[in-house]
Tab-separated table of C-alpha atoms in Angstrom:
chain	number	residue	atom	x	y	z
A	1	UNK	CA	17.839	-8.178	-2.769
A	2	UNK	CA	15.143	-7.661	-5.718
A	3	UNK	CA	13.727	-11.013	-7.093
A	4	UNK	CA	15.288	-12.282	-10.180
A	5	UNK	CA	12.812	-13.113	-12.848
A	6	UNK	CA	13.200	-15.989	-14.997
A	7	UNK	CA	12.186	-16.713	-18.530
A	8	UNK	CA	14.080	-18.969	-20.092
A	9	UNK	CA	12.802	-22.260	-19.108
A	10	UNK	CA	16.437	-23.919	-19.966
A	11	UNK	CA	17.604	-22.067	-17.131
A	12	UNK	CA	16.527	-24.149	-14.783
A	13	UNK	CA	19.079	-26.455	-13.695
A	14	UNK	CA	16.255	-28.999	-11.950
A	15	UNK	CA	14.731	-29.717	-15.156
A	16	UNK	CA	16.397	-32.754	-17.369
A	17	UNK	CA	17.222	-31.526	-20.906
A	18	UNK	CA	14.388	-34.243	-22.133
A	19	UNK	CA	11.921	-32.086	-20.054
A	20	UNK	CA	13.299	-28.912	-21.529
A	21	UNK	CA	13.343	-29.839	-24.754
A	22	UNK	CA	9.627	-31.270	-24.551
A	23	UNK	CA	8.021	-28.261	-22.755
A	24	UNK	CA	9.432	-25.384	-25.223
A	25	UNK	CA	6.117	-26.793	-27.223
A	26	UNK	CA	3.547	-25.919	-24.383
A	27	UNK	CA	5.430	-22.501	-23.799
A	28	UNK	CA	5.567	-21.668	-27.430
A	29	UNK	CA	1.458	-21.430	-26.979
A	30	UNK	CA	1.086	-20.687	-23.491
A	31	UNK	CA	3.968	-18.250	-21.788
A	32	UNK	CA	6.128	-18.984	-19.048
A	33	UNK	CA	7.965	-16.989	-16.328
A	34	UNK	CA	8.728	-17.490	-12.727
A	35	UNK	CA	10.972	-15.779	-9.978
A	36	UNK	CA	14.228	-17.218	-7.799
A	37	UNK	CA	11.925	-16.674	-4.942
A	38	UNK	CA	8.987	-18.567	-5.894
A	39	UNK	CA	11.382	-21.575	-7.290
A	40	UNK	CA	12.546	-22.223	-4.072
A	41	UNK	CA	9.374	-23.303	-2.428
A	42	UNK	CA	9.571	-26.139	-4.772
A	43	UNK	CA	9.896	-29.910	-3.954
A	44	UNK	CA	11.829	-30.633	-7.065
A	45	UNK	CA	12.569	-34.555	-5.741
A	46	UNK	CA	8.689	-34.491	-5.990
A	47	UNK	CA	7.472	-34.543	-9.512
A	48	UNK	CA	3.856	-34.213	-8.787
A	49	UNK	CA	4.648	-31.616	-6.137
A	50	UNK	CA	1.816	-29.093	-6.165
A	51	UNK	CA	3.974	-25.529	-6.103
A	52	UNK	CA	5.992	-27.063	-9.073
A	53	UNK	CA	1.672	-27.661	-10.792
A	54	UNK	CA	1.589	-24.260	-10.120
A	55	UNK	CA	4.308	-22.457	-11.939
A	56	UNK	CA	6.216	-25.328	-14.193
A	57	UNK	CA	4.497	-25.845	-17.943
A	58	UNK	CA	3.122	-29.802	-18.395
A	59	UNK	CA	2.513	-31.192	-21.832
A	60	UNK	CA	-1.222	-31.777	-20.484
A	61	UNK	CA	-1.604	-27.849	-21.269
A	62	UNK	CA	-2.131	-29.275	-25.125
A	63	UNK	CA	-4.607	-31.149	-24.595
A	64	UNK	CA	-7.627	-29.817	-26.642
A	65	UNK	CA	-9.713	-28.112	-24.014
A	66	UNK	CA	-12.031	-25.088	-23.467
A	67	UNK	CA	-11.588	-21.774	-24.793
A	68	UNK	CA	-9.008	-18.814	-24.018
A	69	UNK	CA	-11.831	-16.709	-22.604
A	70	UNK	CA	-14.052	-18.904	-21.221
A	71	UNK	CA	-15.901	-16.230	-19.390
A	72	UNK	CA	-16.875	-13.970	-22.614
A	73	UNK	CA	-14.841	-11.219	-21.190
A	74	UNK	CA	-14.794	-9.525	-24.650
A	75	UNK	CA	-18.643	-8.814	-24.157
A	76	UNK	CA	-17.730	-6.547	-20.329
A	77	UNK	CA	-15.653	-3.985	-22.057
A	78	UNK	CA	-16.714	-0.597	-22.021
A	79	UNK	CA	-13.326	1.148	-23.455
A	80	UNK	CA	-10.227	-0.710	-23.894
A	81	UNK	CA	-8.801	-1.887	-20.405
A	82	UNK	CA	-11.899	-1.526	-18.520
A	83	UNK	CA	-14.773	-3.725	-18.090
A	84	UNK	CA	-18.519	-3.157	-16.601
A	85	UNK	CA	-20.049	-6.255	-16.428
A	86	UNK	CA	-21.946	-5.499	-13.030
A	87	UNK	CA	-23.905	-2.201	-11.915
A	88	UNK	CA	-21.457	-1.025	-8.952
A	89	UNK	CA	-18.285	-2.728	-10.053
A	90	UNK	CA	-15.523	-2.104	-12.901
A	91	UNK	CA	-12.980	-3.562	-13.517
A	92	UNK	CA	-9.721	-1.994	-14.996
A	93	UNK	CA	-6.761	-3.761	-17.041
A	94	UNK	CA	-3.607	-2.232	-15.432
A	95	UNK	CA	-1.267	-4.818	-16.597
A	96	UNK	CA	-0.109	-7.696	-18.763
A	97	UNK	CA	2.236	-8.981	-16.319
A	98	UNK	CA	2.855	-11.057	-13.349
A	99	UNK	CA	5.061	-11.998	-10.669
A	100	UNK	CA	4.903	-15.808	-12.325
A	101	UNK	CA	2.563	-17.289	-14.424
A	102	UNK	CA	0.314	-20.096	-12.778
A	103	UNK	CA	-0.343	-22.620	-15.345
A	104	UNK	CA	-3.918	-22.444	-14.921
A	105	UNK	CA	-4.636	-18.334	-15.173
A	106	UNK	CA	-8.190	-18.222	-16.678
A	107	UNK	CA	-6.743	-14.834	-17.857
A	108	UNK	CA	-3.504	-16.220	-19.985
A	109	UNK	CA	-4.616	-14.603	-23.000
A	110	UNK	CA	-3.395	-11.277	-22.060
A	111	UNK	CA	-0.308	-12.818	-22.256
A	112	UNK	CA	-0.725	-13.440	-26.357
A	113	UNK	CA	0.815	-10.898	-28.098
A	114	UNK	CA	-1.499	-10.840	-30.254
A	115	UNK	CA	-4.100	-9.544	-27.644
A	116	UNK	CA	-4.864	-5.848	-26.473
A	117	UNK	CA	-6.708	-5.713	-23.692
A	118	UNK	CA	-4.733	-4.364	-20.757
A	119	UNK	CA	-3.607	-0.787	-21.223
A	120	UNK	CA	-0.504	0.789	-20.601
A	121	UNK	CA	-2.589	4.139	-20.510
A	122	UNK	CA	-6.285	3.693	-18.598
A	123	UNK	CA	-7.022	6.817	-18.984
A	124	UNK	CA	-9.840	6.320	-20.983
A	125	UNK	CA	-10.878	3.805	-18.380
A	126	UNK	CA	-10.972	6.293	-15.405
A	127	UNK	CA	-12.729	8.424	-17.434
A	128	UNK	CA	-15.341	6.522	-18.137
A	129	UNK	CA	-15.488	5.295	-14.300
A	130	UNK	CA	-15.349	9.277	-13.122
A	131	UNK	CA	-18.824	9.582	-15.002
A	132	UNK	CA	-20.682	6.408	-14.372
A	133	UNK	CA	-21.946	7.368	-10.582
A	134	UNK	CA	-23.420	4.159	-9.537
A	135	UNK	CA	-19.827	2.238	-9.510
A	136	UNK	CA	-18.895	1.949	-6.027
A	137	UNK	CA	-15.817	-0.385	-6.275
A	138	UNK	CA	-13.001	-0.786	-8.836
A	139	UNK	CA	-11.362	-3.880	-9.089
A	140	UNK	CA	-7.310	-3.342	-10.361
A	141	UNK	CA	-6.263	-6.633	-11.877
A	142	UNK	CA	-4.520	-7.727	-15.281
A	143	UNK	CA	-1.784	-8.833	-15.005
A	144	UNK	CA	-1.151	-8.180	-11.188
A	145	UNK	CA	-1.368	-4.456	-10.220
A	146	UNK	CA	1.527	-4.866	-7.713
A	147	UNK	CA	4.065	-5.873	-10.644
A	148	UNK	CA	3.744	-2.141	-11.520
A	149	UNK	CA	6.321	0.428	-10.007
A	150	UNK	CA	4.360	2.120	-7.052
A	151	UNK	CA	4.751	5.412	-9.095
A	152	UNK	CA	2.149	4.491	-11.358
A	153	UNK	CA	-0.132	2.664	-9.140
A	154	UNK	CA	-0.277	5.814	-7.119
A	155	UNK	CA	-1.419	7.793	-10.113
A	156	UNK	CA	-4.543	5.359	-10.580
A	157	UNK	CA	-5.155	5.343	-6.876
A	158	UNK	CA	-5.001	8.760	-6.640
A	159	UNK	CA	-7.222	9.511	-9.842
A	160	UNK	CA	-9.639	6.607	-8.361
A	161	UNK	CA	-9.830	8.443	-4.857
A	162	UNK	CA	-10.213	11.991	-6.214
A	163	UNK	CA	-13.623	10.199	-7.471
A	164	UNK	CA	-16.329	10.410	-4.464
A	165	UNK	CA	-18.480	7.693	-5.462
A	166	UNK	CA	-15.857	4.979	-5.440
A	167	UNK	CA	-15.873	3.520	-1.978
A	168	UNK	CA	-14.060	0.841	-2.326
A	169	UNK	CA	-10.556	0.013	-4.230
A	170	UNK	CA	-9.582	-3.654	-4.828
A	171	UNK	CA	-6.333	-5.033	-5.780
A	172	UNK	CA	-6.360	-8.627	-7.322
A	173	UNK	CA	-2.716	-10.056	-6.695
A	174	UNK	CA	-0.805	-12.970	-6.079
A	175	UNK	CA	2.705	-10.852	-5.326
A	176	UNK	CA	2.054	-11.294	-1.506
A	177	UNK	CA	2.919	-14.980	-1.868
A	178	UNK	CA	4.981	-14.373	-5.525
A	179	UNK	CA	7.385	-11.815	-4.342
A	180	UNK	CA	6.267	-10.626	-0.909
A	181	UNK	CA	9.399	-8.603	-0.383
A	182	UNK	CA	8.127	-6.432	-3.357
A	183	UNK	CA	5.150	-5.111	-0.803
A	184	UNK	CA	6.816	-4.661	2.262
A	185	UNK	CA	10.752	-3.964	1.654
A	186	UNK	CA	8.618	-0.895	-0.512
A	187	UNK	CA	7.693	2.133	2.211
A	188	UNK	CA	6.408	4.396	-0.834
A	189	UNK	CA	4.365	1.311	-1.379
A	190	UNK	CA	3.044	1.108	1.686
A	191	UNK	CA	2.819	4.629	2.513
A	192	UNK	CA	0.002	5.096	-0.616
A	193	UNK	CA	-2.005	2.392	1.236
A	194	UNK	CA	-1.692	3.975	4.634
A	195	UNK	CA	-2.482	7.346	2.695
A	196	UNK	CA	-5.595	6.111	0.637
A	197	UNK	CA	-6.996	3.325	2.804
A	198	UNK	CA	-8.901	5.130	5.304
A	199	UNK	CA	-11.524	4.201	7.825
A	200	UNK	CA	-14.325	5.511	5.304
A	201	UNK	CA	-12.671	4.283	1.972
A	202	UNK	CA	-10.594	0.939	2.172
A	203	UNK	CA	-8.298	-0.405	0.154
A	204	UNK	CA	-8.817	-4.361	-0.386
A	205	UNK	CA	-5.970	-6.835	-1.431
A	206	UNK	CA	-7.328	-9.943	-3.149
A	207	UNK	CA	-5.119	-12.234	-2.632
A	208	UNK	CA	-4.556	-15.276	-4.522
A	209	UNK	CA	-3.034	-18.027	-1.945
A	210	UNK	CA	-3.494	-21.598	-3.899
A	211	UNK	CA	-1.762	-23.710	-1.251
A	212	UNK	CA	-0.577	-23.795	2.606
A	213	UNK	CA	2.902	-24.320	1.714
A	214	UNK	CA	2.654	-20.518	-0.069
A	215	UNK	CA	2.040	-18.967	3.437
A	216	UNK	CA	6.004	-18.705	4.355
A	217	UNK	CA	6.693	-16.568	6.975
A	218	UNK	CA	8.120	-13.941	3.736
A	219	UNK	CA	4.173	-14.064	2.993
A	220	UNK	CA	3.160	-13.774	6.439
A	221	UNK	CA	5.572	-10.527	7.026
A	222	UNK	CA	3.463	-8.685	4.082
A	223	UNK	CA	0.439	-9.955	5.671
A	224	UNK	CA	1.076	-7.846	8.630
A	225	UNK	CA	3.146	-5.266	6.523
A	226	UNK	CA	-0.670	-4.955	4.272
A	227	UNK	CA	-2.633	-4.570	7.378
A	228	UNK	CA	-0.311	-2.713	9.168
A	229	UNK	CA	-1.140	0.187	6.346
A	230	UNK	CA	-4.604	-0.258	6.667
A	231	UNK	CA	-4.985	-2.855	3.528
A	232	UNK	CA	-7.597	-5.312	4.382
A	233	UNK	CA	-6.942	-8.629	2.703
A	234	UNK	CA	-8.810	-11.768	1.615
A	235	UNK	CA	-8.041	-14.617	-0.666
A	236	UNK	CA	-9.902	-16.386	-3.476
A	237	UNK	CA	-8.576	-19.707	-5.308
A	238	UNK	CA	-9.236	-21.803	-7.604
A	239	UNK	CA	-10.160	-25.666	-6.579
A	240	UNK	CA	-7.339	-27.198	-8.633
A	241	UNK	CA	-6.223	-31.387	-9.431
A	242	UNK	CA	-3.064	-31.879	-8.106
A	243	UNK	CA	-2.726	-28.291	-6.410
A	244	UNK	CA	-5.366	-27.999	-3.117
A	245	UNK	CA	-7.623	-31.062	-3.907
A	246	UNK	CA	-6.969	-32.767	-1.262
A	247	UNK	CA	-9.766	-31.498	1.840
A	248	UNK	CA	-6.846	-32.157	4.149
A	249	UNK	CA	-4.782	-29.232	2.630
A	250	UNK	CA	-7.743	-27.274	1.509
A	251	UNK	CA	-8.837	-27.398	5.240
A	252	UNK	CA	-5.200	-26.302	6.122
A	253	UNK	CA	-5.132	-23.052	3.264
A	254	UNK	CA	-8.455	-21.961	5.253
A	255	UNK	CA	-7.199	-22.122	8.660
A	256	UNK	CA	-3.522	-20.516	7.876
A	257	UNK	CA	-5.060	-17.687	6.337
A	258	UNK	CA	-7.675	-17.232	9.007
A	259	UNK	CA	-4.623	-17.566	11.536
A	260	UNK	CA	-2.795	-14.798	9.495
A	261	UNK	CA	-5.969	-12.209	9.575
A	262	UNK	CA	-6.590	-12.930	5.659
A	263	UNK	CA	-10.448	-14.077	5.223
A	264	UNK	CA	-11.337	-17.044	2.815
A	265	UNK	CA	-13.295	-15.066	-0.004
A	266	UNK	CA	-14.024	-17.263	-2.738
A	267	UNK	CA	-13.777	-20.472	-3.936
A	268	UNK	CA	-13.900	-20.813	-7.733
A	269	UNK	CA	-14.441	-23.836	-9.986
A	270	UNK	CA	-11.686	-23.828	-12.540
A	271	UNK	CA	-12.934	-22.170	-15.821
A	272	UNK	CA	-12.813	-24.323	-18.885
A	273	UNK	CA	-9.870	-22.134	-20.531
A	274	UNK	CA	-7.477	-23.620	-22.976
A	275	UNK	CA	-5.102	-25.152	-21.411
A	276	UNK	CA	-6.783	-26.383	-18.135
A	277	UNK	CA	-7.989	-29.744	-18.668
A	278	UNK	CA	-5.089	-31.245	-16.330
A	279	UNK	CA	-6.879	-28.726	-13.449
A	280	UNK	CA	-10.277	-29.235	-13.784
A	281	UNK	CA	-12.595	-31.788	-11.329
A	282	UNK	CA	-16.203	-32.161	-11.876
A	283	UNK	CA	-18.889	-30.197	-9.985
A	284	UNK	CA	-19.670	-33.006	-7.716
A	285	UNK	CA	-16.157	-33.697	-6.537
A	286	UNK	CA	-15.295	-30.049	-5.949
A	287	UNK	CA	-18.109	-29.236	-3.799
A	288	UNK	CA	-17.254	-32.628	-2.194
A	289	UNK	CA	-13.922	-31.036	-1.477
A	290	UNK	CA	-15.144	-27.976	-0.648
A	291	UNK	CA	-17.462	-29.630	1.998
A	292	UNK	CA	-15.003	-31.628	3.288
A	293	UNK	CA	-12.266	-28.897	3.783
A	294	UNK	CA	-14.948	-26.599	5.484
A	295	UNK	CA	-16.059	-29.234	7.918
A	296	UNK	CA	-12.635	-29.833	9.797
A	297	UNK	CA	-11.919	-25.579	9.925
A	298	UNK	CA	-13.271	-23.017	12.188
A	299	UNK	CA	-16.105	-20.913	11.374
A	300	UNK	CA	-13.745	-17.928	10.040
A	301	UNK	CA	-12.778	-20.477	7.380
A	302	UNK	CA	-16.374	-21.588	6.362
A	303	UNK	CA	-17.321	-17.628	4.909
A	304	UNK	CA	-15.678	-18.841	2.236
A	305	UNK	CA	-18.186	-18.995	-0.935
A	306	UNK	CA	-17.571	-21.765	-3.756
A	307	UNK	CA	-18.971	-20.381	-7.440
A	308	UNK	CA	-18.352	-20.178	-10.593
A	309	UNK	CA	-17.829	-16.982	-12.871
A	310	UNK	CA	-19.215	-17.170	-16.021
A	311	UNK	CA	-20.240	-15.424	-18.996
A	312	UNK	CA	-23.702	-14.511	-16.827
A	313	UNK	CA	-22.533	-14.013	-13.507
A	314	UNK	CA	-20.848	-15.689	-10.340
A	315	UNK	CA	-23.264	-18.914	-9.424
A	316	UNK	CA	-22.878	-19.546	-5.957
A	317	UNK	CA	-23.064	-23.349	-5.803
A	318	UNK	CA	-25.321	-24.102	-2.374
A	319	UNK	CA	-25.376	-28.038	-3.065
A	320	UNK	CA	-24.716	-31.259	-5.633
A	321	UNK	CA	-26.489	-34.023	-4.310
A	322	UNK	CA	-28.421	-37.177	-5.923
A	323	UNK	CA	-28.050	-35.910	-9.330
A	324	UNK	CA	-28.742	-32.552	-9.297
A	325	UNK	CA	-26.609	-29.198	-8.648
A	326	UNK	CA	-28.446	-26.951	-6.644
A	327	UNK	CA	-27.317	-23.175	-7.672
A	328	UNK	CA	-28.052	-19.828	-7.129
A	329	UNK	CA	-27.138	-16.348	-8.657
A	330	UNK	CA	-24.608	-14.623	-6.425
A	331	UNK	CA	-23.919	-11.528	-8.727
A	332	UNK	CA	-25.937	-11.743	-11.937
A	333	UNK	CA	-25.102	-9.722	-15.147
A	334	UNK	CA	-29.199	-9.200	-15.841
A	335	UNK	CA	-29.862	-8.275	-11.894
A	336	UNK	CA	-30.798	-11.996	-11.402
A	337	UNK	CA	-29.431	-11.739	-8.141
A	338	UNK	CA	-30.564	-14.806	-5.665
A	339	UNK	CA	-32.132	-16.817	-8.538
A	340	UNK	CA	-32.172	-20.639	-7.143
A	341	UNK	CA	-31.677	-22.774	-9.929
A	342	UNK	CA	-32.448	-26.806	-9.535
A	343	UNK	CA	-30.641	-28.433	-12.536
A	344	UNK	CA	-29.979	-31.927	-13.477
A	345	UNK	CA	-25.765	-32.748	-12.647
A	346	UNK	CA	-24.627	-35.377	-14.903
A	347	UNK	CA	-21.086	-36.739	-13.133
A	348	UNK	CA	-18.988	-35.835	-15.591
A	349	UNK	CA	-20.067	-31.987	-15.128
A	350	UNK	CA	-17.476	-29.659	-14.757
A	351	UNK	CA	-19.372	-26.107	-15.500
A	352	UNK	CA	-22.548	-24.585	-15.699
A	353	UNK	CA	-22.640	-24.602	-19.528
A	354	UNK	CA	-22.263	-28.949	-18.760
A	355	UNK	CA	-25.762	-29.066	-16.840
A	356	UNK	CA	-28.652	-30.306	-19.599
A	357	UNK	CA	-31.428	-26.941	-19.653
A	358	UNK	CA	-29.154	-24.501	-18.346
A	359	UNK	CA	-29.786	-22.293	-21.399
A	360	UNK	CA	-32.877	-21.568	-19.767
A	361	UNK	CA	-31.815	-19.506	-17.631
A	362	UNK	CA	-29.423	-17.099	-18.806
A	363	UNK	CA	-28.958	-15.198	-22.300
A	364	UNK	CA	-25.451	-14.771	-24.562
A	365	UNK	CA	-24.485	-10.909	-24.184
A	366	UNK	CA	-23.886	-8.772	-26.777
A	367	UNK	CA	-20.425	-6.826	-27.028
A	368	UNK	CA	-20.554	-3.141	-25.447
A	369	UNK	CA	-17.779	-1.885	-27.535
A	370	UNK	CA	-16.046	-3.419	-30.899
A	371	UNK	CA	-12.985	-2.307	-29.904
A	372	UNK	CA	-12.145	-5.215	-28.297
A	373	UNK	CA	-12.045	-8.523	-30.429
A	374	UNK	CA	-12.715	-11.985	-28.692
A	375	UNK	CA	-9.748	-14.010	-28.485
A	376	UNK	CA	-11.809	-16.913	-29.347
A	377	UNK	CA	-11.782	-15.773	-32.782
A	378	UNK	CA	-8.181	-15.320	-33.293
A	379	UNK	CA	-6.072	-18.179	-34.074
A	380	UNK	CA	-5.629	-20.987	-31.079
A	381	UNK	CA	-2.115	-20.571	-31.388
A	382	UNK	CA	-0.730	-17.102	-30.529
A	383	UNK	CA	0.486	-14.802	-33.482
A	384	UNK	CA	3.975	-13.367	-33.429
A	385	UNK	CA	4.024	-10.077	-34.253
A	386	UNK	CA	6.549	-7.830	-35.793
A	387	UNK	CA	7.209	-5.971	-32.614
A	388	UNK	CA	6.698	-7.977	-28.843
A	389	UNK	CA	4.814	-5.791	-26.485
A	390	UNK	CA	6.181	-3.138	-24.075
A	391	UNK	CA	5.577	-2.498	-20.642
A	392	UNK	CA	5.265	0.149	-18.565
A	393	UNK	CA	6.624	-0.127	-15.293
């Protein structure tokens, strides 16, 4: 049976009316939607249960906090729905949806209806991918790719392998553990990975897996169903308050997805992004989790890299010790690449733009294309509009 999607937030019959009537604020600003699937996994006798953090609004998304695009996206467009931020990587828009929304996206602006960024046509993207040689990889992501009907992700995997310099395809995600029946009860689906994920050009699933209790054996079917087709999977998350802080279930996350083949990609420190404040540790506790978490899993578990992606690239943080944040340039926007930076760390850091000097090493990018305006200048709250956005399925 196909997942049932749910929107209406009344409509959920473990939710008092006093809650429902107090969190139609927070959704008002920041959208909701979840799936009967994904509800179950929650502990609703808990009410700081962290699969419930996940998906279920709080009023602590008001608190004033951050910025919508905390990251400077704007500046990485090249043409609408496709960004170029680093030499052999781009990055195209393919959707505005997901399975649910996790309350903590760093990307819930395309949600805004006032925003246009993903595209339900990338053509314009490919094209400008077909004639820029040196990108190697393209990175599908929005939105989640996999929320699309496998007729139309086949036409942008088919465009993108009919392209000889791209190598690699990558599909960021969180459907495996969202709606896992959506990848493997799908043969067409599975058939355009076995087709166009060869042994010279693979096709990559990014997963994002947030918590153990997300691995159910539903997830761990299209595990084997992704790798079955020749998909080669990883994960990246987010370290998140309330969600995976503990190093006790952060160690568990690592070795589950080690023990189901997926490899521990990235660890990220939670953008500031409106919204987030309830998420967000400082840099010193996260890297003390991090730490923590990689000392009691195997070696498979400690690949994992903990960094940050921000407006000038994804710092790789190496230490925080006695004060100071020890940091280096894992992918760099200005080739930077490997840069160790030593920086003062007060405690109540939480980002790089928090650490006193870091100016110093980096530079504010210009836009690419003015096509594309910054959500940070558009009203905090979103902007109806006279007609709500379509989608293209």
């Amino acid at each position: 049976m196909p997942v049932k999607y749910i929107t209406d937030i009344g409509s959920l019959p473990e939710l008092t009316e006093d809650e429902k009537r107090s969190l139609r604020q927070v959704i008002d600003k920041f959208v909701f939607r979840l799936n009967d699937y994904y509800v179950k996994l929650i502990d609703w006798s808990d009410p700081n249960d962290p699969i419930r953090r996940l998906v279920i609004p709080s009023n602590d998304e008001l608190q004033e906090y951050g910025r919508w695009d905390a990251s400077d996206e704007d500046t990485n467009y090249v043409v609408k729905g496709c960004q170029h931020k680093y030499k052999t990587t781009a990055l195209l828009l393919v959707s505005e949806v997901c399975g649910s929304y996790c309350r903590f996206c760093f990307r819930k602006r395309l949600f805004r209806e006032d925003v246009k960024e993903a595209m339900p046509d990338i053509q314009d993207g490919l094209d400008y991918i077909s004639t820029h040689t040196e990108i190697n990889n393209v990175l599908l992501t929005g939105g989640d790719p996999l929320i699309l009907s496998t007729k139309k992700l086949s036409r942008i995997i088919e465009s993108l392998r009919a392209m000889e310099h791209v190598k690699i395809i990558r599909i960021g995600s969180k459907m495996p553990v969202f709606n896992p029946m959506r990848i493997y009860e799908d043969e067409q689906l599975l058939q355009l990975f076995r087709t166009y994920s060869t042994k010279e050009k693979r096709i990559y699933v990014m997963a994002h897996v947030n918590h153990p209790r997300e691995i159910t054996p539903e997830a761990q079917k299209c595990f084997k169903a992704l790798y079955d087709a020749g998909a080669i999977v990883v994960n990246q998350t987010p370290i998140l308050k309330g969600i995976n802080d503990d190093p006790a279930v952060l160690g568990e996350l690592m070795d589950k997805l080690s023990w189901a083949g997926v490899t521990p990609y990235y660890f990220f420190v939670n953008r500031p992004v409106a919204g987030n404040r309830g998420f967000v540790h400082s840099l010193e506790e996260v890297y003390r989790i991090v730490e923590e978490a990689k000392a009691i899993t195997s070696g498979l578990g400690k690949r994992v890299k903990l960094c940050m992606s921000h407006t000038s690239g994804k710092i790789e943080i190496l230490a925080v010790e006695k004060g100071k944040a020890y940091l280096k340039y894992h992918q760099s926007r200005d080739g930077e690449f490997g840069k160790l930076m030593i920086l003062d760390c007060p405690k109540e850091a939480a980002w790089f733009d928090d650490l006193p000097d870091n100016e110093k090493y980096w530079k504010k990018p210009g836009k690419k294309t003015m096509d594309v305006i910054s959500v940070n200048e558009l009203p905090d709250r979103p902007q109806k509009i006279a007609s709500s956005k379509t989608y293209t399925f």
